[in-house]
Coordinates of C-alpha atoms in Angstrom, one line a residue:
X1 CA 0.0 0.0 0.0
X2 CA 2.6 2.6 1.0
X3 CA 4.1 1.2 -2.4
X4 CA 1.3 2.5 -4.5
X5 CA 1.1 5.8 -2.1
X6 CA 4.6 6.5 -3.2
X7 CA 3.5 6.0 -7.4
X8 CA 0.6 8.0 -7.0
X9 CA 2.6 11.0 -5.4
X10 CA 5.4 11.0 -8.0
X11 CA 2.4 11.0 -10.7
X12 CA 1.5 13.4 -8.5
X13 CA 4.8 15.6 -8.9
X14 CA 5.2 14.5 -12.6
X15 CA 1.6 15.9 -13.9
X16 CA 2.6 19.5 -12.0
X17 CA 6.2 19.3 -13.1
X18 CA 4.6 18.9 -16.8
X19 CA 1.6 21.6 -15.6
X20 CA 4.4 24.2 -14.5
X21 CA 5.4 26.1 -17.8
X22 CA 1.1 26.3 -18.4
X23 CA 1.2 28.3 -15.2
X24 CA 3.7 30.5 -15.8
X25 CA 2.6 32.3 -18.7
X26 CA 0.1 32.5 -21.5
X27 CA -0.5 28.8 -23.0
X28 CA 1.3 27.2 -25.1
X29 CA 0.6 27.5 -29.3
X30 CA -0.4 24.9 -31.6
X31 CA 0.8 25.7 -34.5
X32 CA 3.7 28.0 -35.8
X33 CA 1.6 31.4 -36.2
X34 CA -1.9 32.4 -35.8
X35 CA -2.3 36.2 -36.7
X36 CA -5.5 37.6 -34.2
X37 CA -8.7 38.0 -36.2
X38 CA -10.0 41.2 -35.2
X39 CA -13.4 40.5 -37.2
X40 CA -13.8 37.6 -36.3
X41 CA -17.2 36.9 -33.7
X42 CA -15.9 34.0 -31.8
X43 CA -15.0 34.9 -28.7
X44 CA -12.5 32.4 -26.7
X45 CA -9.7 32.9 -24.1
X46 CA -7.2 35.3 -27.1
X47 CA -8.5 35.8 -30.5
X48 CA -9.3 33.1 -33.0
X49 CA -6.8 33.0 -36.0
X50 CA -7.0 34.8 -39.3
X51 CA -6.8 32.8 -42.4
X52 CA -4.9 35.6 -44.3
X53 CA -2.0 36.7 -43.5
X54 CA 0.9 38.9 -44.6
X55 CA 4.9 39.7 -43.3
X56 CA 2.8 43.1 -42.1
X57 CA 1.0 41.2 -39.3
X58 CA 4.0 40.6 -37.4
X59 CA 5.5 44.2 -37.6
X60 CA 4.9 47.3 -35.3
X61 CA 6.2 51.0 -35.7
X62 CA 4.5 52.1 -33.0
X63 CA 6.8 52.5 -30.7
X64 CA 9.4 54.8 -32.8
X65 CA 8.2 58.0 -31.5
X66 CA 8.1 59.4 -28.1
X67 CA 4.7 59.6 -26.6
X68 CA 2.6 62.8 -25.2
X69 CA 3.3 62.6 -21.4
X70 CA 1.3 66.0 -21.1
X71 CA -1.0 64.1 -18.5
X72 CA -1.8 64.2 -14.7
X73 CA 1.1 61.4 -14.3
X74 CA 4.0 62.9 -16.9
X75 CA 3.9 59.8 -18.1
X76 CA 2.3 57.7 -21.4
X77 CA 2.7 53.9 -21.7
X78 CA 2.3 52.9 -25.1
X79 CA 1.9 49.1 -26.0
X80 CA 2.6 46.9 -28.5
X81 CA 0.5 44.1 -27.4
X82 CA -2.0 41.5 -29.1
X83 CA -4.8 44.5 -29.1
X84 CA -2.6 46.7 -31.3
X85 CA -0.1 43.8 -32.9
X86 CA -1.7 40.9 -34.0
X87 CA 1.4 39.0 -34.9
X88 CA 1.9 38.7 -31.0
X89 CA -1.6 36.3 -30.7
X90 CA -0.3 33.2 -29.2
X91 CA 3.1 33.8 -28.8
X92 CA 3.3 34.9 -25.2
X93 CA 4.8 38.0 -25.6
X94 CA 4.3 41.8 -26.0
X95 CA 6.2 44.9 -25.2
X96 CA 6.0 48.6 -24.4
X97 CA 7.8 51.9 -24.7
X98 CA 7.2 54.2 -21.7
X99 CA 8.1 57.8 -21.7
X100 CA 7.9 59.8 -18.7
X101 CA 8.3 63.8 -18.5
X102 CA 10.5 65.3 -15.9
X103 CA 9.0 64.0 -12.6
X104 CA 7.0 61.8 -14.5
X105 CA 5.6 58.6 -12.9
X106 CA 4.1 55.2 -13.9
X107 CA 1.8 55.4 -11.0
X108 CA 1.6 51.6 -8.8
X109 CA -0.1 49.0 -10.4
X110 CA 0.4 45.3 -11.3
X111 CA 0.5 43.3 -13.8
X112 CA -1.8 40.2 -13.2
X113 CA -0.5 37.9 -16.2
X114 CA 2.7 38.7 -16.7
X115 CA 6.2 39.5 -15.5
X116 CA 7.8 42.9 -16.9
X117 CA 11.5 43.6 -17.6
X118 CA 12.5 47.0 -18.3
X119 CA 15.8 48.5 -20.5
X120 CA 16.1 51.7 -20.0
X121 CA 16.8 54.5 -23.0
X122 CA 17.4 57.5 -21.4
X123 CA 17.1 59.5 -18.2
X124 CA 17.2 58.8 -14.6
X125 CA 14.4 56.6 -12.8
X126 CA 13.4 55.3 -9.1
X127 CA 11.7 52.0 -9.6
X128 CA 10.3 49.2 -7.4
X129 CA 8.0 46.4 -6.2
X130 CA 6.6 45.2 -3.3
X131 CA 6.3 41.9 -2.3
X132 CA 3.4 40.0 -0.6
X133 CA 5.0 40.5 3.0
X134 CA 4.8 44.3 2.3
X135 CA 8.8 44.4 1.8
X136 CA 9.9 47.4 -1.0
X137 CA 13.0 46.2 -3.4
X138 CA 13.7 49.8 -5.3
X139 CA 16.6 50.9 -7.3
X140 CA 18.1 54.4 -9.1
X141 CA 18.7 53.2 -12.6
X142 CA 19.7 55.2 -15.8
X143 CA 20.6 54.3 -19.9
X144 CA 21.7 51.2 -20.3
X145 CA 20.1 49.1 -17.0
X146 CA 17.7 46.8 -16.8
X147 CA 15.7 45.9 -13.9
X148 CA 12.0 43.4 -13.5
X149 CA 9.3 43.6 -11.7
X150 CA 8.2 40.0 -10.7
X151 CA 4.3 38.8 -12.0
X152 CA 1.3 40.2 -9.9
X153 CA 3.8 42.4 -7.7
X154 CA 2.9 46.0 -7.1
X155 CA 5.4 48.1 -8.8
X156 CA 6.1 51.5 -10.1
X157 CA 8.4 54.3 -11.7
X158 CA 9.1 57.7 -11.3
X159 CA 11.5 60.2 -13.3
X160 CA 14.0 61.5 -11.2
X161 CA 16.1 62.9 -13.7
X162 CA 15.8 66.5 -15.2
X163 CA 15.0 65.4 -18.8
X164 CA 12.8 63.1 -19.7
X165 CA 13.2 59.5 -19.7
X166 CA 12.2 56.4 -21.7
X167 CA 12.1 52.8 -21.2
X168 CA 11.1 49.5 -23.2
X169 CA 9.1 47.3 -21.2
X170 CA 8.7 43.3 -21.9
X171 CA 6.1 40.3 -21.4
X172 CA 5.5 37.4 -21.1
X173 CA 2.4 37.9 -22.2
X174 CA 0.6 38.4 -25.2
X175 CA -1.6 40.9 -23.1
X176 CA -0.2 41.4 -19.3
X177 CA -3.2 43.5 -18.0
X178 CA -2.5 46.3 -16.0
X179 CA -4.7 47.8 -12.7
X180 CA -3.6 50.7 -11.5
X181 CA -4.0 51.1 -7.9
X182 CA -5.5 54.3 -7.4
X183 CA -7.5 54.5 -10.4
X184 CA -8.7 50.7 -9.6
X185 CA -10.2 51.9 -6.0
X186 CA -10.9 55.3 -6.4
X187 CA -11.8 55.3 -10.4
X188 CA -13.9 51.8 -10.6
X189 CA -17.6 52.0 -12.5
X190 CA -20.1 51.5 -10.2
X191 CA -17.8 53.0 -7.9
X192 CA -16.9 51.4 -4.5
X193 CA -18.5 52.5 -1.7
X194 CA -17.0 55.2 -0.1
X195 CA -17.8 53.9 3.8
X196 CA -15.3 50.7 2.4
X197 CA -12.7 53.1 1.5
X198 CA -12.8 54.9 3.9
X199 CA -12.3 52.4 6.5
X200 CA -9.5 50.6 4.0
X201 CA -7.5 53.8 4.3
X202 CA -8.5 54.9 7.4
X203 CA -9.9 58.6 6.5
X204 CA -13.0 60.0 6.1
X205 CA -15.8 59.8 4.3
X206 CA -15.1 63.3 2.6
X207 CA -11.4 63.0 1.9
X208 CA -12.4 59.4 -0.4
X209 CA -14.9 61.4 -2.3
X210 CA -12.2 64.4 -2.9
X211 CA -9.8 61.3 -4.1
X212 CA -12.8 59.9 -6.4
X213 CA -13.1 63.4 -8.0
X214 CA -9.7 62.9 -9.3
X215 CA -10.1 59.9 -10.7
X216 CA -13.7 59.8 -11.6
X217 CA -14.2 58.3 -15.1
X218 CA -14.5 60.6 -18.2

């Protein structure tokens, strides 16, 4: 009996040995390309595959000019994920280019699906994560760095340089998702209730709704 105990655990190990790589990232593709169908109305976990395709589905100038930071945040993240670059659709990857004005910041917010690894272009930046037990990792890097910001962690960057800065951001994920943290709790439609912010952040009632104003959807 204790024989057939020990079989059934190694199966055990085995089948989430195999499992593992599922876990970790977007699934893995069955055949060598399938460009994402825009048009198409099936609706499945991705996009369903175009039968058509050309050398221009799999290329993206998107990211070749800086983009307007003029925002509340002096910052503008733009992607080149499977919503903008269909070429990406069951590959497991995307990337970014973020610019950020002086004093600019990619606010906190996580990435639910995906871990992001930054190289950075120019400027000066402060970046970090926090980890589950609520312990900050952050670091001053400039042109030339990289640093990554593990899956699901909060994490966040800020311009500390007098120029602007610029990084390219990587996936691995065709489409990492991103929630903000502020605008997630303060900015969400129906909006949460105030008395459960409140309480969250220990304030009152009337400082949350001052802190919805800002982010109130437009």
């Amino acid at each position: 009996m204790a024989r057939i105990h020990l079989y059934v655990a190694a199966a055990c190990a085995v089948v989430l040995a195999l499992a593992a790589p599922a876990l970790a990232g977007d699934p893995d593709m069955l055949q060598d390309v399938c460009v994402a169908d825009y048009a198409s109305p099936v609706k499945l976990n991705g996009f369903p595959c175009k039968a058509n395709i050309s050398a221009d589905d799999f290329f993206f100038d998107g990211l070749r000019k800086p983009g307007n930071t003029s925002n509340a945040a002096g910052s503008l993240v733009t992607a080149a994920n499977v919503e903008k670059f269909p070429g990406v659709n069951t590959l497991g990857v995307s990337i970014a280019r973020i610019d950020y004005a002086p004093g600019g910041q990619n606010p906190p917010h996580t990435h639910p699906r995906a871990t992001e690894i930054i190289f950075v272009l120019e400027g000066t930046l402060e970046v970090g994560f926090i980890t589950t037990a609520n312990k900050l990792f952050t670091k001053t890097v400039t042109m030339g760095d990289v640093f990554v910001f593990p899956r699901g962690l909060v994490h966040f960057q800020q311009n500390r340089g007098y120029g602007p800065a610029a990084v390219v951001a990587a996936f691995n994920s065709q489409l990492q998702g991103t929630q903000q943290i502020a605008v997630t709790l303060f900015g969400a439609t129906p909006p949460v209730s105030t008395d459960i912010l409140a309480k969250a952040f220990r304030i009152g009632d009337g400082e949350v709704e001052h802190i919805k104003a800002n982010f109130a959807p437009k």
